[in-house]
């Protein structure tokens, strides 16, 4: 069994690298990018290279690469929009290693997809998605118009499924030459009923795919938790709010799918869009192990009194190990971890700046 | 040549210097020549489209200056972090 972990925590005031026993209190071994917002940081397991998306309050967003996250970071060239788009990247929300050697994908705001073919050193805009005829009608949520979820299809490098806020789920099967929008079953309750049928204004908060059963997707929506069994074409609401075995709320940001069990996923519900804190002052992760037919609270070790936390869309991850490790970080600056698939939790780190993202590096 | 005066946050991207000579007859010309001479500054003062970033102020002497403001060889161009930016 894997005994130790390295966790990358992107915060409003820098990148924190934590190392220590899996799912338990860890040491902060370095703080990088002091004073800057680190939106996202990952380690590419293929190469061992680290990537960080950093937004300076005045001098804008940049992507950095490092062999050692405690050492020097090299600034990448881009992502940046071509001149004819008249756009400028305001934030890099996600960086995802691709399937082919050297390929990485980045999702940015305003909502767009960039591809690197040289391990992140240079980036090129995916024009087909940028040039979608519906783009003039695209709108963002509170976090802005952004591309935050990139799902890869195992063994199919030309197939990608994306989620954007607030323009739903998009898929390509030809390497990004063309894109289709899927939304059947999603209910945007924030729109008048008569406006829901034809809209593309689908505020997906986070999308996850089962790597072992790739037709299975889990989604946290802006009011709704959904599963798709058919590659994202159609969606079924699985929140079951009000049911004794349901969720206390169907609002939240992150969702994590089990990398080995397609029936299993976790969410961290918040009260509602008008009150984005954990319900009843209890910090609870909810797990389904039956594809969303039922949910149970996983709260052992988490505070259950006066705990009003907010966990953002990139603030929850697994470590891929067996048994599965889970980690989440809150805007309160607290990081919690579990080394047993959520059965028990421990405080991993406290008093960090507000946390935007958390990813297990190893 | 004009002189560009950089804020502390950008010194490390200009070989540790906070005063850098730049060629050009406008603020834009000078900032673009600065990027060419110091590629680590690319994307920091000017955005993807070559516009001055929203939360960056550029002054020529005591006057806030847009990209097309004329500059002379004795002018000092100040690049400043606007108080509207930063992180709370």
Coordinates of C-alpha atoms in Angstrom, one line a residue:
Chain A
X1 CA 0.0 0.0 0.0
X2 CA 1.2 3.5 -0.8
X3 CA 2.2 5.2 2.4
X4 CA 3.0 8.8 1.6
X5 CA 1.6 11.5 -0.7
X6 CA 2.5 14.8 -2.3
X7 CA -0.4 17.2 -2.6
X8 CA -0.4 20.4 -4.7
X9 CA -2.7 23.1 -3.2
X10 CA -3.4 26.2 -5.3
X11 CA -4.5 29.1 -3.2
X12 CA -5.3 32.8 -3.5
X13 CA -1.8 33.5 -2.2
X14 CA 0.5 31.0 -3.8
X15 CA 1.1 27.3 -4.3
X16 CA 1.6 25.1 -1.3
X17 CA 3.2 21.6 -1.7
X18 CA 2.3 19.2 1.1
X19 CA 4.1 16.0 1.8
X20 CA 3.4 13.3 4.4
X21 CA 1.5 10.2 5.3
X22 CA -1.5 9.6 3.1
X23 CA -4.7 11.2 4.3
X24 CA -3.1 12.6 7.5
X25 CA -1.4 15.8 8.7
X26 CA 1.2 16.7 6.2
X27 CA 4.1 19.2 6.1
X28 CA 4.2 22.3 3.9
X29 CA 7.5 21.7 2.1
X30 CA 7.3 24.9 0.0
X31 CA 5.3 27.9 -0.9
X32 CA 5.8 29.2 -4.4
X33 CA 4.4 32.2 -6.3
X34 CA 3.9 34.3 -3.1
X35 CA 1.1 36.8 -3.4
X36 CA -0.2 35.4 -6.6
X37 CA -3.4 33.4 -7.2
X38 CA -2.5 29.8 -8.1
X39 CA -5.6 28.6 -9.8
X40 CA -4.5 25.0 -10.6
X41 CA -1.4 22.8 -10.3
X42 CA -0.8 19.3 -11.4
X43 CA 2.0 16.8 -11.9
X44 CA 2.0 15.0 -15.2
X45 CA 2.5 11.3 -14.3
X46 CA 4.0 10.6 -17.7
X47 CA 6.9 12.9 -17.4
X48 CA 7.1 13.9 -13.8
X49 CA 6.8 17.6 -14.8
X50 CA 4.8 20.0 -12.7
X51 CA 2.5 22.6 -14.1
X52 CA 1.0 25.6 -12.4
X53 CA -1.6 28.2 -13.5
X54 CA -0.8 31.5 -11.8
X55 CA -2.7 34.7 -12.1
X56 CA -1.0 37.9 -11.0
X57 CA -3.4 40.5 -9.8
X58 CA -2.0 43.1 -12.1
X59 CA 0.2 41.3 -14.6
X60 CA -2.2 38.6 -15.7
X61 CA -2.3 34.8 -16.0
X62 CA 0.7 32.6 -16.8
X63 CA 1.6 28.9 -16.9
X64 CA 4.7 27.6 -15.3
X65 CA 6.6 24.3 -15.6
X66 CA 9.0 22.7 -13.1
X67 CA 10.9 19.5 -12.7
X68 CA 10.8 20.0 -8.9
X69 CA 8.0 22.1 -7.4
X70 CA 10.3 23.3 -4.6
X71 CA 12.8 24.6 -7.2
X72 CA 12.7 26.9 -10.2
X73 CA 9.7 27.3 -12.4
X74 CA 9.9 28.1 -16.1
X75 CA 7.3 30.4 -17.7
X76 CA 5.5 28.9 -20.7
X77 CA 4.8 30.8 -23.9
X78 CA 1.1 31.1 -23.7
X79 CA -1.7 30.2 -23.7
X80 CA -2.6 33.4 -25.5
X81 CA -5.3 34.2 -28.0
X82 CA -4.4 35.0 -31.6
X83 CA -4.8 38.6 -32.7
X84 CA -8.0 38.1 -34.8
X85 CA -10.0 36.9 -31.8
X86 CA -9.5 40.2 -30.0
X87 CA -9.6 38.2 -26.8
X88 CA -7.1 37.8 -23.9
X89 CA -6.8 34.9 -21.4
X90 CA -7.9 36.1 -18.0
X91 CA -7.4 32.8 -16.1
X92 CA -6.2 29.2 -16.9
X93 CA -8.7 27.0 -15.1
X94 CA -7.4 23.5 -15.8
X95 CA -4.4 21.8 -17.3
X96 CA -4.8 18.1 -18.3
X97 CA -2.1 15.8 -19.6
X98 CA -3.2 14.2 -22.9
X99 CA -2.9 10.7 -24.2
X100 CA -0.2 11.4 -26.8
X101 CA 3.4 12.1 -26.0
X102 CA 4.0 15.8 -25.2
X103 CA 0.3 16.7 -25.5
X104 CA -1.4 18.7 -22.8
X105 CA -4.8 20.5 -22.9
X106 CA -5.7 23.7 -21.1
X107 CA -9.1 25.2 -20.4
X108 CA -9.2 29.0 -19.9
X109 CA -11.5 32.0 -19.4
X110 CA -13.0 33.3 -21.6
X111 CA -14.1 29.8 -22.4
X112 CA -11.6 28.2 -24.8
X113 CA -9.4 25.2 -25.2
X114 CA -5.7 25.3 -25.9
X115 CA -3.4 22.4 -26.9
X116 CA 0.3 22.0 -26.4
X117 CA 2.3 19.5 -28.3
X118 CA 5.6 20.2 -26.6
X119 CA 4.9 19.4 -22.9
X120 CA 3.3 22.7 -22.2
X121 CA 6.0 25.1 -23.5
X122 CA 3.8 26.5 -26.3
X123 CA 0.1 26.5 -26.7
X124 CA -2.3 26.8 -29.7
X125 CA -6.0 27.8 -29.6
X126 CA -8.6 25.2 -30.7
X127 CA -10.3 27.2 -33.4
X128 CA -13.3 25.0 -34.0
X129 CA -14.5 25.5 -30.4
X130 CA -13.7 29.2 -30.4
X131 CA -15.5 29.7 -33.7
X132 CA -18.7 28.1 -32.6
X133 CA -21.6 30.0 -34.2
X134 CA -23.4 30.1 -30.9
X135 CA -20.5 31.8 -29.1
X136 CA -22.1 35.3 -29.1
X137 CA -24.8 33.8 -26.9
X138 CA -22.4 32.2 -24.4
X139 CA -22.6 33.6 -20.9
X140 CA -20.6 32.8 -17.8
X141 CA -21.6 32.2 -14.2
X142 CA -20.3 34.0 -11.1
X143 CA -16.8 32.5 -11.9
X144 CA -16.9 33.9 -15.4
X145 CA -17.2 32.2 -18.8
X146 CA -14.8 29.4 -18.4
X147 CA -13.7 25.9 -19.5
X148 CA -13.0 24.0 -16.4
X149 CA -13.4 20.2 -17.1
X150 CA -11.5 18.2 -19.7
X151 CA -12.2 14.4 -20.0
X152 CA -10.0 12.1 -22.0
X153 CA -11.3 9.0 -23.7
X154 CA -9.0 6.1 -22.9
X155 CA -7.3 4.8 -26.1
X156 CA -9.1 7.5 -28.2
X157 CA -6.8 10.6 -28.4
X158 CA -9.1 12.3 -30.9
X159 CA -12.1 12.2 -28.5
X160 CA -12.5 14.7 -25.8
X161 CA -15.5 15.7 -23.6
X162 CA -15.4 19.2 -22.1
X163 CA -17.6 21.2 -19.7
X164 CA -17.9 24.9 -19.6
X165 CA -19.7 27.3 -17.3
X166 CA -22.3 28.2 -18.4
X167 CA -22.5 26.5 -21.8
X168 CA -22.7 22.9 -20.9
X169 CA -21.0 19.7 -22.3
X170 CA -19.2 19.6 -25.6
X171 CA -17.6 16.6 -27.3
X172 CA -15.2 16.1 -30.2
X173 CA -14.5 12.8 -31.9
X174 CA -12.1 14.2 -34.5
X175 CA -9.4 15.7 -32.5
X176 CA -11.1 19.1 -32.1
X177 CA -12.0 19.7 -35.7
X178 CA -15.7 19.8 -34.8
X179 CA -17.7 19.9 -31.6
X180 CA -21.2 18.9 -30.6
X181 CA -23.2 20.2 -27.6
X182 CA -25.1 17.7 -25.4
X183 CA -27.6 18.7 -22.8
X184 CA -30.6 16.4 -22.9
X185 CA -32.0 15.9 -19.4
X186 CA -30.2 18.9 -17.8
X187 CA -32.7 21.3 -16.1
X188 CA -31.4 24.8 -15.7
X189 CA -33.7 25.9 -12.9
X190 CA -32.2 29.4 -13.0
X191 CA -34.1 30.0 -16.3
X192 CA -37.8 30.4 -16.8
X193 CA -39.4 27.1 -17.7
X194 CA -40.3 28.3 -21.2
X195 CA -36.7 29.2 -21.8
X196 CA -35.1 25.9 -20.8
X197 CA -35.8 23.7 -23.8
X198 CA -33.7 25.6 -26.4
X199 CA -31.0 27.1 -24.2
X200 CA -27.3 26.2 -24.2
X201 CA -26.9 28.1 -21.0
X202 CA -26.1 25.1 -18.9
X203 CA -24.0 25.9 -15.9
X204 CA -21.9 22.8 -15.3
X205 CA -19.8 23.2 -12.2
X206 CA -17.7 20.1 -12.7
X207 CA -17.6 17.0 -15.0
X208 CA -15.9 13.7 -14.2
X209 CA -15.7 10.6 -16.3
X210 CA -15.1 7.0 -15.3
X211 CA -11.9 5.9 -16.9
X212 CA -12.8 2.2 -16.7
X213 CA -16.3 2.7 -18.1
X214 CA -15.9 5.9 -20.2
X215 CA -19.6 6.2 -21.2
X216 CA -20.3 6.9 -17.6
X217 CA -20.0 10.6 -16.5
X218 CA -20.9 12.3 -13.3
X219 CA -21.7 16.0 -13.1
X220 CA -22.2 18.6 -10.4
X221 CA -24.5 21.2 -12.0
X222 CA -25.7 24.6 -10.8
X223 CA -28.6 23.0 -9.0
X224 CA -28.5 19.3 -9.8
X225 CA -26.2 16.3 -9.7
X226 CA -26.3 14.2 -12.8
X227 CA -25.1 10.9 -14.3
X228 CA -24.9 10.0 -17.9
X229 CA -24.7 6.4 -19.1
X230 CA -24.3 7.2 -22.7
X231 CA -21.2 9.2 -23.2
X232 CA -22.8 12.5 -22.1
X233 CA -25.6 12.5 -24.7
X234 CA -28.4 12.3 -22.0
X235 CA -28.4 13.1 -18.3
X236 CA -30.3 11.8 -15.3
X237 CA -30.6 13.7 -12.1
X238 CA -29.4 11.6 -9.2
X239 CA -29.4 14.1 -6.3
X240 CA -32.7 12.8 -4.8
X241 CA -33.0 15.8 -2.5
X242 CA -35.8 15.1 0.0
X243 CA -35.3 11.4 -0.2
X244 CA -34.0 9.8 3.0
X245 CA -31.1 8.3 1.0
X246 CA -30.7 11.5 -1.1
X247 CA -28.4 14.5 -0.8
X248 CA -29.2 17.4 1.5
X249 CA -28.8 19.8 -1.4
X250 CA -28.1 19.5 -5.1
X251 CA -25.9 22.6 -5.2
X252 CA -22.2 22.4 -5.0
X253 CA -19.0 22.7 -7.1
X254 CA -16.7 19.7 -7.2
X255 CA -17.5 16.0 -7.9
X256 CA -15.1 13.1 -8.0
X257 CA -15.6 9.8 -9.8
X258 CA -13.8 6.7 -8.6
X259 CA -11.1 5.8 -11.1
X260 CA -11.7 2.0 -10.7
X261 CA -15.4 1.7 -9.7
X262 CA -17.8 3.4 -12.2
X263 CA -20.7 3.1 -9.7
X264 CA -18.9 5.3 -7.1
X265 CA -18.7 9.1 -6.8
X266 CA -18.5 11.8 -4.2
X267 CA -19.8 15.3 -3.8
X268 CA -19.6 18.0 -1.2
X269 CA -23.0 19.8 -1.2
X270 CA -23.5 23.4 -0.3
X271 CA -26.8 24.9 0.8
X272 CA -27.7 26.7 -2.4
X273 CA -26.5 29.3 -4.9
X274 CA -27.7 32.0 -2.5
X275 CA -25.8 30.4 0.5
X276 CA -22.7 28.7 -0.7
X277 CA -21.6 26.9 2.6
X278 CA -21.9 23.4 3.9
X279 CA -25.5 22.7 5.1
X280 CA -26.4 22.7 8.8
X281 CA -22.9 23.7 9.7
X282 CA -21.7 20.2 9.1
X283 CA -18.8 19.4 6.8
X284 CA -19.8 16.2 5.0
X285 CA -18.7 14.4 1.9
X286 CA -21.5 12.3 0.3
X287 CA -20.7 9.1 -1.4
X288 CA -22.7 7.0 -3.8
X289 CA -21.7 3.4 -4.6
X290 CA -24.7 2.6 -6.7
X291 CA -24.5 5.2 -9.5
X292 CA -26.5 7.8 -7.6
X293 CA -29.4 5.6 -6.5
X294 CA -28.5 6.5 -2.9
X295 CA -26.1 8.6 -1.0
X296 CA -24.5 8.4 2.4
X297 CA -22.7 11.0 4.4
X298 CA -19.0 10.3 5.0
X299 CA -18.1 12.6 7.8
X300 CA -16.0 10.7 10.4
X301 CA -13.3 13.0 11.4
X302 CA -14.8 16.1 9.8
X303 CA -16.2 19.0 12.0
X304 CA -19.9 18.6 12.5
X305 CA -20.7 21.8 14.4
X306 CA -20.4 25.4 13.1
X307 CA -18.5 24.3 10.0
X308 CA -19.6 26.6 7.2
X309 CA -17.1 25.9 4.5
X310 CA -17.0 26.4 0.7
X311 CA -15.2 23.9 -1.5
X312 CA -14.7 25.1 -5.1
X313 CA -14.8 23.1 -8.3
X314 CA -11.2 22.2 -8.5
X315 CA -10.9 21.8 -4.8
X316 CA -11.5 18.0 -4.5
X317 CA -9.5 15.1 -5.9
X318 CA -8.4 11.5 -5.5
X319 CA -4.9 10.1 -5.6
X320 CA -5.5 7.1 -7.7
X321 CA -4.2 4.7 -5.1
X322 CA -5.8 1.6 -3.7
X323 CA -7.6 2.0 -1.3
X324 CA -8.4 5.4 -2.8
X325 CA -7.1 8.6 -1.2
X326 CA -9.4 11.6 -1.3
X327 CA -8.4 15.2 -0.6
X328 CA -10.3 18.5 -0.5
X329 CA -9.5 22.0 0.3
X330 CA -11.8 24.8 1.4
X331 CA -11.9 28.6 1.0
X332 CA -11.3 28.6 4.8
X333 CA -7.7 27.4 4.1
X334 CA -8.3 23.9 5.5
X335 CA -7.3 20.7 3.7
X336 CA -8.9 17.4 4.7
X337 CA -7.8 14.0 3.5
X338 CA -8.9 10.4 3.6
X339 CA -6.7 7.3 2.9
X340 CA -9.7 4.9 2.9
X341 CA -12.0 6.2 0.2
X342 CA -13.8 8.7 2.5
X343 CA -14.6 6.3 5.4
X344 CA -12.5 8.4 7.7
X345 CA -11.0 11.9 7.4
X346 CA -8.2 13.9 8.9
X347 CA -7.1 17.5 8.9
X348 CA -4.2 17.5 6.5
X349 CA -3.3 21.2 6.7
X350 CA -4.9 24.3 8.2
X351 CA -4.6 28.1 8.0
X352 CA -3.7 28.2 4.3
X353 CA -5.0 31.0 2.1
X354 CA -8.4 30.4 0.4
X355 CA -8.0 27.2 -1.6
X356 CA -8.9 27.2 -5.3
X357 CA -7.5 23.7 -6.3
X358 CA -6.0 20.6 -4.9
X359 CA -4.4 17.7 -6.8
X360 CA -2.5 14.7 -5.7
X361 CA 0.9 14.6 -7.3
X362 CA 2.1 11.3 -6.1
Chain B
X1 CA 16.4 56.3 -26.1
X2 CA 13.6 56.5 -23.6
X3 CA 13.9 54.8 -20.2
X4 CA 11.3 52.4 -18.9
X5 CA 11.1 52.3 -15.1
X6 CA 9.7 48.9 -13.9
X7 CA 8.0 48.1 -10.6
X8 CA 9.8 45.8 -8.2
X9 CA 7.6 42.9 -9.1
X10 CA 8.9 42.9 -12.7
X11 CA 12.7 43.6 -12.0
X12 CA 13.5 39.9 -12.0
X13 CA 12.1 39.6 -15.5
X14 CA 14.4 42.3 -16.8
X15 CA 17.7 40.8 -15.6
X16 CA 17.2 42.4 -12.2
X17 CA 17.1 45.9 -13.6
X18 CA 14.3 48.4 -12.8
X19 CA 15.5 51.0 -15.4
X20 CA 15.7 49.7 -19.0
X21 CA 16.5 51.7 -22.1
X22 CA 13.9 51.3 -24.9
X23 CA 13.6 52.4 -28.4
X24 CA 10.5 53.8 -30.1
X25 CA 8.6 56.9 -30.7
X26 CA 5.4 55.8 -28.8
X27 CA 4.7 54.1 -25.5
X28 CA 3.6 51.0 -27.4
X29 CA 6.8 50.9 -29.5
X30 CA 8.9 51.1 -26.3
X31 CA 6.9 48.4 -24.4
X32 CA 7.1 46.1 -27.4
X33 CA 10.9 46.6 -27.7
X34 CA 11.1 45.9 -24.0
X35 CA 9.4 42.6 -24.5
X36 CA 11.7 41.7 -27.3
X37 CA 14.8 42.5 -25.3
X38 CA 13.4 40.7 -22.2
X39 CA 11.1 37.9 -23.3
X40 CA 10.3 37.0 -19.7
X41 CA 8.2 40.1 -19.7
X42 CA 6.0 38.9 -22.6
X43 CA 2.4 38.9 -21.5
X44 CA 3.0 40.8 -18.2
X45 CA 2.5 44.4 -19.2
X46 CA 0.7 43.9 -22.5
X47 CA -2.1 41.3 -22.9
X48 CA -2.6 38.8 -25.6
X49 CA -3.7 41.6 -28.0
X50 CA -0.9 44.0 -27.1
X51 CA -3.1 46.2 -25.0
X52 CA -2.0 47.6 -21.6
X53 CA -3.4 45.2 -19.0
X54 CA -6.4 46.5 -17.2
X55 CA -4.7 46.8 -13.8
X56 CA -1.4 48.2 -15.1
X57 CA -0.9 52.0 -15.4
X58 CA 1.7 53.6 -17.7
X59 CA 2.8 57.1 -17.2
X60 CA 5.2 59.3 -19.3
X61 CA 6.6 61.6 -16.7
X62 CA 3.6 62.8 -14.7
X63 CA 1.0 62.0 -17.3
X64 CA -0.9 58.7 -17.7
X65 CA -0.2 57.6 -21.2
X66 CA -1.9 55.3 -23.7
X67 CA 0.0 53.1 -26.1
X68 CA -0.1 55.7 -28.9
X69 CA 1.4 58.5 -26.7
X70 CA 4.5 60.0 -28.2
X71 CA 7.7 59.7 -26.3
X72 CA 11.1 61.5 -26.7
X73 CA 14.6 60.2 -26.1
X74 CA 14.7 61.9 -22.6
X75 CA 11.4 60.6 -21.4
X76 CA 10.9 58.3 -18.5
X77 CA 8.1 55.7 -18.9
X78 CA 6.8 54.4 -15.6
X79 CA 5.1 51.0 -15.5
X80 CA 3.0 50.8 -12.3
X81 CA 0.7 48.3 -10.6
X82 CA -2.7 50.0 -10.5
X83 CA -4.4 50.1 -7.1
X84 CA -7.4 48.5 -8.8
X85 CA -5.6 45.2 -9.2
X86 CA -3.9 42.8 -6.8
X87 CA -5.4 40.2 -4.6
X88 CA -7.4 40.9 -1.4

